[in-house]
Coordinates of C-alpha atoms in Angstrom, one line a residue:
X1 CA -5.2 -24.3 8.5
X2 CA -2.6 -21.8 9.9
X3 CA -1.7 -18.7 8.1
X4 CA 1.8 -17.3 8.5
X5 CA 4.2 -14.6 7.1
X6 CA 7.8 -15.1 6.4
X7 CA 10.6 -12.5 5.8
X8 CA 14.3 -12.4 5.0
X9 CA 14.8 -8.7 5.8
X10 CA 15.5 -7.7 2.2
X11 CA 17.3 -4.4 1.9
X12 CA 16.5 -2.1 -1.0
X13 CA 19.5 -0.8 -3.0
X14 CA 19.6 3.0 -3.6
X15 CA 21.1 3.5 -7.1
X16 CA 21.8 7.2 -6.3
X17 CA 23.9 6.6 -3.2
X18 CA 25.2 3.1 -4.1
X19 CA 24.2 1.9 -0.7
X20 CA 21.7 -0.6 0.8
X21 CA 19.0 0.6 3.1
X22 CA 20.1 0.9 6.7
X23 CA 19.7 -2.5 8.4
X24 CA 18.7 -1.0 11.8
X25 CA 15.8 0.8 10.1
X26 CA 14.7 -2.4 8.4
X27 CA 14.9 -4.4 11.6
X28 CA 12.8 -1.9 13.5
X29 CA 10.3 -1.9 10.7
X30 CA 10.1 -5.7 10.9
X31 CA 9.4 -5.6 14.6
X32 CA 6.6 -3.1 14.1
X33 CA 5.2 -5.4 11.3
X34 CA 5.3 -8.5 13.5
X35 CA 3.5 -6.7 16.3
X36 CA 0.8 -5.8 13.7
X37 CA 0.7 -9.4 12.5
X38 CA -0.1 -10.5 16.0
X39 CA -2.9 -7.9 16.3
X40 CA -4.6 -9.0 13.0
X41 CA -4.4 -12.7 14.0
X42 CA -1.6 -14.1 11.9
X43 CA -0.7 -17.5 13.3
X44 CA 3.1 -17.7 12.5
X45 CA 6.0 -15.4 11.8
X46 CA 9.1 -17.0 10.2
X47 CA 12.4 -15.0 10.1
X48 CA 15.2 -16.1 7.7
X49 CA 18.9 -16.2 8.2
X50 CA 21.4 -14.7 5.7
X51 CA 24.9 -13.4 5.7
X52 CA 24.9 -11.0 2.8
X53 CA 24.8 -7.2 2.4
X54 CA 21.3 -7.3 0.8
X55 CA 19.6 -8.9 3.9
X56 CA 19.3 -7.3 7.3
X57 CA 19.1 -10.4 9.5
X58 CA 21.9 -12.9 10.2
X59 CA 20.5 -13.9 13.7
X60 CA 16.8 -14.7 13.5
X61 CA 16.7 -15.7 17.1
X62 CA 17.6 -12.2 18.2
X63 CA 14.9 -10.6 16.1
X64 CA 12.4 -13.2 17.3
X65 CA 13.3 -12.6 20.9
X66 CA 12.6 -8.9 20.4
X67 CA 9.3 -9.8 18.7
X68 CA 8.4 -12.1 21.6
X69 CA 8.4 -9.1 24.0
X70 CA 5.9 -7.1 21.9
X71 CA 3.5 -9.9 20.8
X72 CA 1.1 -12.3 22.6
X73 CA -0.1 -15.1 20.4
X74 CA 1.8 -15.4 17.2
X75 CA 4.2 -18.3 16.9
X76 CA 7.8 -17.3 16.3
X77 CA 10.0 -19.4 14.0
X78 CA 13.3 -19.3 12.1
X79 CA 12.8 -19.5 8.4
X80 CA 15.3 -21.1 8.2
X81 CA 18.1 -21.9 10.6
X82 CA 21.0 -22.9 8.4
X83 CA 21.8 -25.9 10.6
X84 CA 24.8 -27.1 8.6
X85 CA 26.8 -24.1 9.7
X86 CA 25.3 -23.8 13.2
X87 CA 26.1 -25.4 16.5
X88 CA 23.1 -27.6 17.5
X89 CA 23.6 -27.1 21.3
X90 CA 23.5 -23.3 20.8
X91 CA 20.5 -23.5 18.4
X92 CA 18.6 -25.4 21.1
X93 CA 19.7 -23.1 23.9
X94 CA 18.7 -20.0 21.9
X95 CA 15.3 -21.3 20.9
X96 CA 14.5 -22.8 24.2
X97 CA 15.2 -19.4 25.7
X98 CA 13.0 -17.8 23.1
X99 CA 10.3 -20.4 24.0
X100 CA 10.5 -19.3 27.6
X101 CA 10.4 -15.6 26.8
X102 CA 7.4 -16.1 24.5
X103 CA 5.6 -18.6 26.8
X104 CA 5.8 -21.5 24.4
X105 CA 5.6 -19.9 21.0
X106 CA 9.1 -20.8 19.6
X107 CA 9.6 -23.0 16.5
X108 CA 12.7 -23.9 14.5
X109 CA 12.7 -24.5 10.7
X110 CA 15.9 -26.2 9.9
X111 CA 17.4 -26.5 6.4
X112 CA 20.5 -26.1 4.3
X113 CA 19.5 -22.6 3.2
X114 CA 19.6 -21.2 -0.3
X115 CA 23.0 -19.5 0.1
X116 CA 26.3 -20.8 1.1
X117 CA 28.0 -17.7 2.6
X118 CA 27.7 -19.0 6.2
X119 CA 30.0 -22.0 5.5
X120 CA 33.3 -20.1 4.9
X121 CA 32.2 -17.4 7.4
X122 CA 32.0 -19.9 10.2
X123 CA 34.9 -22.0 9.0
X124 CA 33.1 -25.0 7.5
X125 CA 34.0 -26.8 4.3
X126 CA 31.5 -27.2 1.5
X127 CA 33.0 -30.6 1.0
X128 CA 31.1 -31.7 4.1
X129 CA 27.8 -30.1 3.0
X130 CA 25.6 -33.2 3.3
X131 CA 27.3 -34.8 6.3
X132 CA 27.3 -31.6 8.3
X133 CA 23.5 -31.2 8.0
X134 CA 22.8 -34.9 8.7
X135 CA 25.0 -35.1 11.8
X136 CA 23.8 -31.8 13.2
X137 CA 20.1 -32.6 12.7
X138 CA 20.6 -35.9 14.5
X139 CA 22.2 -34.1 17.4
X140 CA 19.6 -31.3 17.6
X141 CA 16.8 -33.8 17.6
X142 CA 18.5 -35.8 20.4
X143 CA 19.0 -32.7 22.5
X144 CA 15.3 -31.8 21.9
X145 CA 14.1 -35.2 23.2
X146 CA 16.7 -35.9 25.9
X147 CA 17.8 -33.8 28.8
X148 CA 21.1 -35.7 29.2
X149 CA 22.7 -36.3 25.9
X150 CA 25.3 -38.8 24.8
X151 CA 26.2 -38.6 21.1
X152 CA 29.1 -39.1 18.7
X153 CA 29.7 -38.1 15.1
X154 CA 32.6 -37.5 12.7
X155 CA 32.6 -33.7 12.4
X156 CA 32.0 -32.6 15.9
X157 CA 33.4 -33.6 19.3
X158 CA 31.2 -36.2 21.1
X159 CA 28.9 -35.5 24.0
X160 CA 29.0 -37.8 27.0
X161 CA 26.0 -37.5 29.3
X162 CA 25.9 -33.7 29.1
X163 CA 22.9 -31.5 29.8
X164 CA 21.6 -28.7 27.7
X165 CA 19.7 -25.9 29.5
X166 CA 17.3 -24.2 29.7
X167 CA 14.7 -26.7 28.6
X168 CA 11.7 -25.5 26.5
X169 CA 8.2 -25.5 27.9
X170 CA 6.7 -28.6 26.4
X171 CA 8.7 -31.1 28.5
X172 CA 11.8 -29.6 26.9
X173 CA 10.6 -30.2 23.3
X174 CA 10.5 -27.5 20.6
X175 CA 8.6 -27.8 17.4
X176 CA 11.3 -28.5 14.8
X177 CA 10.3 -28.4 11.1
X178 CA 12.3 -29.6 8.1
X179 CA 12.4 -27.0 5.4
X180 CA 13.2 -28.3 1.9
X181 CA 13.4 -26.9 -1.6
X182 CA 12.3 -30.0 -3.4
X183 CA 15.0 -32.7 -2.9
X184 CA 13.4 -36.1 -2.6
X185 CA 16.1 -37.3 -0.2
X186 CA 15.4 -34.4 2.2
X187 CA 11.7 -35.1 2.0
X188 CA 12.3 -38.8 2.7
X189 CA 14.4 -38.0 5.7
X190 CA 11.8 -35.7 7.2
X191 CA 9.1 -38.3 6.7
X192 CA 11.1 -41.1 8.3
X193 CA 12.0 -38.9 11.3
X194 CA 8.3 -37.8 11.6
X195 CA 9.2 -34.1 11.3
X196 CA 6.7 -31.5 10.1
X197 CA 7.6 -30.4 6.5
X198 CA 7.9 -27.0 5.0
X199 CA 8.3 -26.9 1.2
X200 CA 9.6 -23.7 -0.4
X201 CA 7.7 -23.2 -3.7
X202 CA 9.0 -20.0 -5.2
X203 CA 9.0 -20.7 -8.9
X204 CA 7.3 -22.7 -11.7
X205 CA 4.0 -24.3 -11.0
X206 CA 3.0 -25.6 -7.5
X207 CA 1.3 -28.6 -9.0
X208 CA 4.7 -29.9 -9.9
X209 CA 5.3 -30.5 -6.2
X210 CA 2.3 -32.7 -5.7
X211 CA 4.1 -36.0 -6.2
X212 CA 6.8 -34.9 -3.7
X213 CA 4.3 -34.1 -1.0
X214 CA 2.4 -37.3 -1.7
X215 CA 5.8 -39.1 -1.3
X216 CA 6.2 -37.4 2.1
X217 CA 2.7 -38.6 3.2
X218 CA 3.4 -42.1 2.0
X219 CA 6.8 -42.4 3.8
X220 CA 5.5 -40.7 6.9
X221 CA 2.8 -43.4 7.2
X222 CA 5.2 -46.2 6.3
X223 CA 7.5 -45.1 9.1
X224 CA 4.6 -45.6 11.6
X225 CA 4.1 -42.0 12.7
X226 CA 0.7 -40.8 13.8
X227 CA -1.0 -39.4 10.7
X228 CA -3.2 -37.1 12.9
X229 CA 0.0 -35.3 13.9
X230 CA 1.3 -34.8 10.3
X231 CA 1.9 -31.2 9.5
X232 CA 2.7 -29.9 6.0
X233 CA 3.4 -26.3 5.0
X234 CA 4.3 -24.4 1.9
X235 CA 6.3 -21.2 1.8
X236 CA 5.8 -19.0 -1.2
X237 CA 6.3 -15.4 -2.3
X238 CA 3.3 -13.3 -1.3
X239 CA 2.1 -9.7 -1.6
X240 CA -1.5 -8.5 -1.0
X241 CA -3.0 -5.3 -2.3
X242 CA -6.5 -4.6 -3.7
X243 CA -5.2 -1.7 -5.9
X244 CA -4.0 -3.2 -9.2
X245 CA -1.6 -0.2 -9.8
X246 CA 0.2 -1.1 -6.5
X247 CA 0.3 -4.8 -7.5
X248 CA 1.8 -3.8 -10.9
X249 CA 4.2 -1.4 -9.3
X250 CA 5.5 -4.2 -6.9
X251 CA 6.9 -5.9 -10.0
X252 CA 9.9 -3.4 -9.8
X253 CA 10.6 -4.4 -6.2
X254 CA 10.3 -8.1 -7.1
X255 CA 12.5 -7.8 -10.2
X256 CA 15.2 -5.9 -8.4
X257 CA 15.7 -8.7 -5.9
X258 CA 15.4 -11.6 -8.4
X259 CA 17.9 -9.9 -10.7
X260 CA 20.3 -9.3 -7.8
X261 CA 20.2 -12.9 -6.8
X262 CA 20.2 -14.1 -10.4
X263 CA 23.3 -12.1 -11.3
X264 CA 25.4 -14.5 -9.1
X265 CA 23.5 -17.6 -10.4
X266 CA 23.5 -17.0 -14.1
X267 CA 19.8 -16.3 -14.4
X268 CA 18.4 -14.2 -17.2
X269 CA 16.8 -10.8 -16.2
X270 CA 13.4 -11.3 -14.6
X271 CA 10.5 -10.2 -16.9
X272 CA 7.0 -8.9 -16.5
X273 CA 5.8 -12.0 -18.4
X274 CA 7.3 -14.2 -15.6
X275 CA 5.7 -12.0 -13.0
X276 CA 2.2 -12.2 -14.6
X277 CA 2.6 -15.9 -15.2
X278 CA 3.5 -16.5 -11.6
X279 CA 0.4 -14.6 -10.5
X280 CA -1.9 -16.8 -12.6
X281 CA -3.8 -19.6 -10.9
X282 CA -1.2 -22.2 -11.8
X283 CA 1.8 -20.0 -10.9
X284 CA 3.8 -19.9 -7.7
X285 CA 3.4 -16.2 -6.9
X286 CA 0.6 -15.3 -4.4
X287 CA 0.5 -11.7 -5.4
X288 CA -2.7 -9.8 -6.0
X289 CA -5.9 -8.8 -4.3
X290 CA -7.1 -10.5 -1.0
X291 CA -9.6 -12.5 -2.9
X292 CA -7.0 -13.7 -5.5
X293 CA -4.5 -14.7 -2.8
X294 CA -7.2 -16.5 -0.8
X295 CA -8.3 -18.4 -3.8
X296 CA -4.8 -19.6 -4.5
X297 CA -4.2 -20.6 -0.9
X298 CA -7.5 -22.6 -1.1
X299 CA -6.2 -24.3 -4.2
X300 CA -3.0 -25.3 -2.4
X301 CA -5.1 -26.8 0.4
X302 CA -7.0 -28.7 -2.2
X303 CA -4.0 -30.2 -4.1
X304 CA -1.6 -30.7 -1.2
X305 CA -3.7 -31.0 2.0
X306 CA -1.5 -28.4 3.7
X307 CA -2.0 -27.5 7.3
X308 CA -0.1 -24.2 7.1
X309 CA 0.6 -21.6 4.4
X310 CA 3.5 -19.1 4.9
X311 CA 3.5 -16.1 2.7
X312 CA 7.0 -14.7 2.2
X313 CA 6.2 -11.0 2.1
X314 CA 9.2 -8.7 1.9
X315 CA 10.9 -9.7 -1.4
X316 CA 12.5 -6.5 -2.8
X317 CA 11.9 -4.5 0.4
X318 CA 8.5 -2.8 -0.4
X319 CA 8.0 0.3 1.7
X320 CA 6.9 0.0 5.3
X321 CA 3.4 1.4 4.7
X322 CA 2.8 -1.0 1.8
X323 CA 4.0 -3.9 3.9
X324 CA 1.6 -2.9 6.7
X325 CA -1.3 -2.8 4.2
X326 CA -0.3 -6.2 2.9
X327 CA -0.3 -7.6 6.4
X328 CA -3.6 -6.0 7.2
X329 CA -5.3 -7.5 4.2
X330 CA -3.7 -10.9 4.8
X331 CA -5.0 -11.0 8.4
X332 CA -8.3 -9.2 8.1
X333 CA -9.5 -10.4 4.6
X334 CA -7.4 -13.4 3.4
X335 CA -7.6 -15.3 6.7
X336 CA -11.4 -15.1 7.1
X337 CA -11.8 -16.4 3.6
X338 CA -9.7 -19.6 4.3
X339 CA -10.4 -20.1 8.0
X340 CA -12.8 -23.0 7.5
X341 CA -10.6 -24.9 5.0

């Protein structure tokens, strides 16, 4: 099973200055962290896309390209590319270029994203929310599999025997995963297309997703895809530290980000009871000591049969030194505990 780390580039808010942390500082910290991930043997790094003042990264492919130049082995993925408001030709070109820079380590996680700011920003109508994603995914997959592309849809100009360059290393084919938040129709589409699946489990109890993942497996087989090539990942909030005081202190970082997002979504203020409940065996937070986190990942393997776990590790923008410690423990202690699963 592969072990990965995901980030959104969260920016802490300074109550005294009324400003968010400098995005340039954050991005440079991320690059140092990814370099360290590579050194401690983390398999995958996934960089998210957002268009808000509380996140530093709107162009994951740029950050990933910078990371490619200072790493050797770690796979570099978007986490996610908001495909509905992106141009599929440009997405393929950017990631095939990243693939060549990194010598074959680029991946794309495509999804609708959990925020909608990119739609008005790039001039798209939310009335076309579903159709935009479906059409653009169809085109991206066609570009990925065919060098000369002919395609037509309703929301984009057609392509007539046009070529898209450069081509990625593996006969032009990038690894493209479907990232979902739990919608059965999205899971069904991924299974029918034979796409690897990433399920974001960031609240409640992971066991509630078991039927959804079993549904994916069932439909994947029914569609005639090679079961030996099936890949399933979960992506969950993660933080590793063996000092209980540090783990308890991280609650304040976590709460600050949950409350900031929740303010625009009508959520009640995040509580310590929710935090502690999420950290329990049945909860969705992989936050605790290396042994505790490893045990929960092993449990995910047992109930889902996952082939990859991605720990989303920068929620609330913990300090750089604490992030580096979390990465160190994730690679040097958690990974050895689960490597034979």
